Amino acid sequence: MEIQLYRGDITTLHVDAIVNAANPSLLGGGGVDGAIHEAAGPSLLAACREVRAQRYPDGIPSGIAVATKAGELAAKCVIHTAAPNLALIKPNPKILRDCFMNSLYVAARHDAHSIAFPAIGAGVFGWDPQLVADIAHEAIDRWVEINKHISPIHKIIMVAHTDEVQAAFEKAFNLNAVQDIAA
């Protein structure tokens, strides 16, 4: 399993699955959610509305992960997961861990060979970037240990969009960021 750290725009990566740190409504929002919706075009919003109509009429619960088509992105699918919003509830690291692990399970079910993660929860949902990075590292290590012999996933890319997130991922994963990735 290869794990890389990329500093840049997650929407430009050529990976099988891009994880969206989604607003629970699935209807777009700020930060990475807004950037993914904008880059993917209107078909992503239509796919998210379909998920709401068929499975989650009130939006996705925190920790759940669901896949949609990727619209105009280079990825095959977008995996949407919502971190707990710290403006609304107390921190729950287990639910944040579930965001990472469930995203990996959904990606594997969609036969993804590569997946890109943002710092789920570290934006408008108020999580400390270092805590997010540490939880991501723990969750990914655990998932890889359980699934390494059966999963199609062979590349995981952690995507940093700020200096603080980059430093947190570098510390947690003991990696150095790269600017260009041939995915």
GROMACS .gro file of C-alpha atoms in nm:
model
  183
    1MET     CA    1   0.000   0.000   0.000
    2GLU     CA    2   0.141   0.335  -0.105
    3ILE     CA    3   0.048   0.645   0.094
    4GLN     CA    4   0.139   0.987  -0.043
    5LEU     CA    5   0.089   1.345   0.069
    6TYR     CA    6  -0.010   1.597  -0.195
    7ARG     CA    7  -0.025   1.974  -0.152
    8GLY     CA    8  -0.282   2.117  -0.388
    9ASP     CA    9  -0.631   2.095  -0.530
   10ILE     CA   10  -0.798   1.757  -0.471
   11THR     CA   11  -1.028   1.811  -0.770
   12THR     CA   12  -0.737   1.792  -1.014
   13LEU     CA   13  -0.612   1.448  -0.910
   14HIS     CA   14  -0.647   1.151  -1.143
   15VAL     CA   15  -0.757   0.891  -0.890
   16ASP     CA   16  -1.041   0.642  -0.890
   17ALA     CA   17  -1.212   0.794  -0.584
   18ILE     CA   18  -1.209   1.143  -0.437
   19VAL     CA   19  -1.343   1.175  -0.084
   20ASN     CA   20  -1.563   1.477  -0.024
   21ALA     CA   21  -1.571   1.626   0.325
   22ALA     CA   22  -1.940   1.678   0.266
   23ASN     CA   23  -2.206   1.891   0.418
   24PRO     CA   24  -2.458   1.639   0.558
   25SER     CA   25  -2.722   1.777   0.319
   26LEU     CA   26  -2.511   1.651   0.024
   27LEU     CA   27  -2.616   1.966  -0.160
   28GLY     CA   28  -2.279   2.139  -0.159
   29GLY     CA   29  -2.130   2.385   0.082
   30GLY     CA   30  -1.807   2.566   0.153
   31GLY     CA   31  -1.448   2.450   0.156
   32VAL     CA   32  -1.359   2.127  -0.020
   33ASP     CA   33  -1.727   2.036  -0.057
   34GLY     CA   34  -1.796   2.351  -0.256
   35ALA     CA   35  -1.478   2.307  -0.463
   36ILE     CA   36  -1.568   1.948  -0.552
   37HIS     CA   37  -1.925   2.040  -0.646
   38GLU     CA   38  -1.804   2.332  -0.857
   39ALA     CA   39  -1.539   2.127  -1.040
   40ALA     CA   40  -1.768   1.827  -1.094
   41GLY     CA   41  -2.051   2.031  -1.241
   42PRO     CA   42  -2.428   1.996  -1.208
   43SER     CA   43  -2.435   1.619  -1.255
   44LEU     CA   44  -2.275   1.572  -0.911
   45LEU     CA   45  -2.551   1.771  -0.745
   46ALA     CA   46  -2.809   1.566  -0.937
   47ALA     CA   47  -2.643   1.243  -0.816
   48CYS     CA   48  -2.643   1.372  -0.457
   49ARG     CA   49  -3.011   1.461  -0.482
   50GLU     CA   50  -3.077   1.106  -0.602
   51VAL     CA   51  -2.896   0.965  -0.296
   52ARG     CA   52  -3.111   1.185  -0.074
   53ALA     CA   53  -3.430   1.080  -0.250
   54GLN     CA   54  -3.348   0.709  -0.235
   55ARG     CA   55  -3.154   0.660   0.089
   56TYR     CA   56  -3.101   0.964   0.308
   57PRO     CA   57  -3.391   1.212   0.280
   58ASP     CA   58  -3.256   1.414   0.573
   59GLY     CA   59  -2.893   1.402   0.457
   60ILE     CA   60  -2.615   1.163   0.555
   61PRO     CA   61  -2.540   1.099   0.921
   62SER     CA   62  -2.188   1.177   1.040
   63GLY     CA   63  -1.949   0.888   0.980
   64ILE     CA   64  -2.146   0.734   0.692
   65ALA     CA   65  -1.992   0.725   0.344
   66VAL     CA   66  -2.181   0.711   0.013
   67ALA     CA   67  -2.054   0.710  -0.345
   68THR     CA   68  -2.184   0.897  -0.647
   69LYS     CA   69  -2.065   0.943  -1.001
   70ALA     CA   70  -1.792   1.204  -1.028
   71GLY     CA   71  -1.942   1.433  -1.289
   72GLU     CA   72  -1.671   1.623  -1.476
   73LEU     CA   73  -1.390   1.521  -1.239
   74ALA     CA   74  -1.118   1.283  -1.358
   75ALA     CA   75  -1.212   1.043  -1.078
   76LYS     CA   76  -1.449   0.751  -1.128
   77CYS     CA   77  -1.652   0.836  -0.819
   78VAL     CA   78  -1.688   1.082  -0.534
   79ILE     CA   79  -1.730   0.939  -0.187
   80HIS     CA   80  -1.921   1.174   0.041
   81THR     CA   81  -1.876   1.160   0.417
   82ALA     CA   82  -1.971   1.413   0.683
   83ALA     CA   83  -1.760   1.472   0.992
   84PRO     CA   84  -1.929   1.572   1.315
   85ASN     CA   85  -1.972   1.950   1.318
   86LEU     CA   86  -1.808   2.076   1.637
   87ALA     CA   87  -2.031   2.383   1.637
   88LEU     CA   88  -2.324   2.147   1.699
   89ILE     CA   89  -2.188   1.855   1.904
   90LYS     CA   90  -1.897   1.751   2.125
   91PRO     CA   91  -1.593   1.600   1.951
   92ASN     CA   92  -1.635   1.230   1.879
   93PRO     CA   93  -1.312   1.086   1.738
   94LYS     CA   94  -1.479   0.750   1.671
   95ILE     CA   95  -1.724   0.908   1.426
   96LEU     CA   96  -1.442   1.095   1.253
   97ARG     CA   97  -1.247   0.766   1.231
   98ASP     CA   98  -1.558   0.609   1.075
   99CYS     CA   99  -1.551   0.878   0.804
  100PHE     CA  100  -1.209   0.756   0.691
  101MET     CA  101  -1.271   0.383   0.733
  102ASN     CA  102  -1.616   0.382   0.574
  103SER     CA  103  -1.483   0.584   0.280
  104LEU     CA  104  -1.220   0.317   0.224
  105TYR     CA  105  -1.480   0.039   0.240
  106VAL     CA  106  -1.703   0.219  -0.011
  107ALA     CA  107  -1.406   0.282  -0.241
  108ALA     CA  108  -1.308  -0.086  -0.228
  109ARG     CA  109  -1.667  -0.189  -0.309
  110HIS     CA  110  -1.644   0.035  -0.615
  111ASP     CA  111  -1.318  -0.137  -0.716
  112ALA     CA  112  -1.113   0.180  -0.666
  113HIS     CA  113  -0.738   0.131  -0.692
  114SER     CA  114  -0.657   0.483  -0.572
  115ILE     CA  115  -0.829   0.725  -0.335
  116ALA     CA  116  -0.765   1.086  -0.231
  117PHE     CA  117  -0.864   1.220   0.111
  118PRO     CA  118  -0.891   1.581   0.226
  119ALA     CA  119  -0.855   1.669   0.595
  120ILE     CA  120  -1.212   1.566   0.676
  121GLY     CA  121  -1.357   1.795   0.943
  122ALA     CA  122  -1.060   2.034   0.959
  123GLY     CA  123  -1.240   2.314   0.776
  124VAL     CA  124  -1.566   2.475   0.873
  125PHE     CA  125  -1.658   2.179   1.099
  126GLY     CA  126  -1.391   2.296   1.344
  127TRP     CA  127  -1.165   1.995   1.400
  128ASP     CA  128  -0.799   2.057   1.485
  129PRO     CA  129  -0.592   1.959   1.178
  130GLN     CA  130  -0.341   1.761   1.385
  131LEU     CA  131  -0.619   1.561   1.550
  132VAL     CA  132  -0.773   1.495   1.207
  133ALA     CA  133  -0.437   1.380   1.071
  134ASP     CA  134  -0.373   1.154   1.370
  135ILE     CA  135  -0.720   0.999   1.345
  136ALA     CA  136  -0.681   0.957   0.968
  137HIS     CA  137  -0.347   0.782   1.016
  138GLU     CA  138  -0.488   0.550   1.282
  139ALA     CA  139  -0.797   0.468   1.073
  140ILE     CA  140  -0.604   0.408   0.752
  141ASP     CA  141  -0.343   0.191   0.926
  142ARG     CA  142  -0.619  -0.015   1.087
  143TRP     CA  143  -0.812  -0.050   0.761
  144VAL     CA  144  -0.501  -0.150   0.566
  145GLU     CA  145  -0.406  -0.410   0.828
  146ILE     CA  146  -0.751  -0.569   0.808
  147ASN     CA  147  -0.794  -0.547   0.429
  148LYS     CA  148  -0.447  -0.547   0.274
  149HIS     CA  149  -0.485  -0.890   0.114
  150ILE     CA  150  -0.835  -0.841  -0.025
  151SER     CA  151  -0.865  -0.474  -0.118
  152PRO     CA  152  -0.820  -0.338  -0.469
  153ILE     CA  153  -0.691  -0.010  -0.321
  154HIS     CA  154  -0.315   0.025  -0.360
  155LYS     CA  155  -0.267   0.403  -0.337
  156ILE     CA  156  -0.398   0.649  -0.078
  157ILE     CA  157  -0.328   1.019  -0.124
  158MET     CA  158  -0.372   1.261   0.165
  159VAL     CA  159  -0.439   1.608   0.027
  160ALA     CA  160  -0.335   1.921   0.214
  161HIS     CA  161  -0.474   2.259   0.116
  162THR     CA  162  -0.304   2.473   0.382
  163ASP     CA  163   0.035   2.489   0.555
  164GLU     CA  164  -0.125   2.377   0.884
  165VAL     CA  165  -0.291   2.072   0.728
  166GLN     CA  166   0.027   1.985   0.539
  167ALA     CA  167   0.233   1.999   0.859
  168ALA     CA  168  -0.026   1.786   1.041
  169PHE     CA  169  -0.029   1.517   0.771
  170GLU     CA  170   0.352   1.523   0.748
  171LYS     CA  171   0.379   1.465   1.123
  172ALA     CA  172   0.107   1.198   1.148
  173PHE     CA  173   0.210   0.999   0.841
  174ASN     CA  174   0.584   1.080   0.849
  175LEU     CA  175   0.562   1.198   0.488
  176ASN     CA  176   0.680   1.495   0.285
  177ALA     CA  177   0.435   1.669   0.054
  178VAL     CA  178   0.479   1.657  -0.320
  179GLN     CA  179   0.336   1.901  -0.571
  180ASP     CA  180   0.291   1.667  -0.866
  181ILE     CA  181   0.149   1.318  -0.855
  182ALA     CA  182   0.129   1.082  -1.147
  183ALA     CA  183  -0.179   0.888  -1.041
   0.00000   0.00000   0.00000
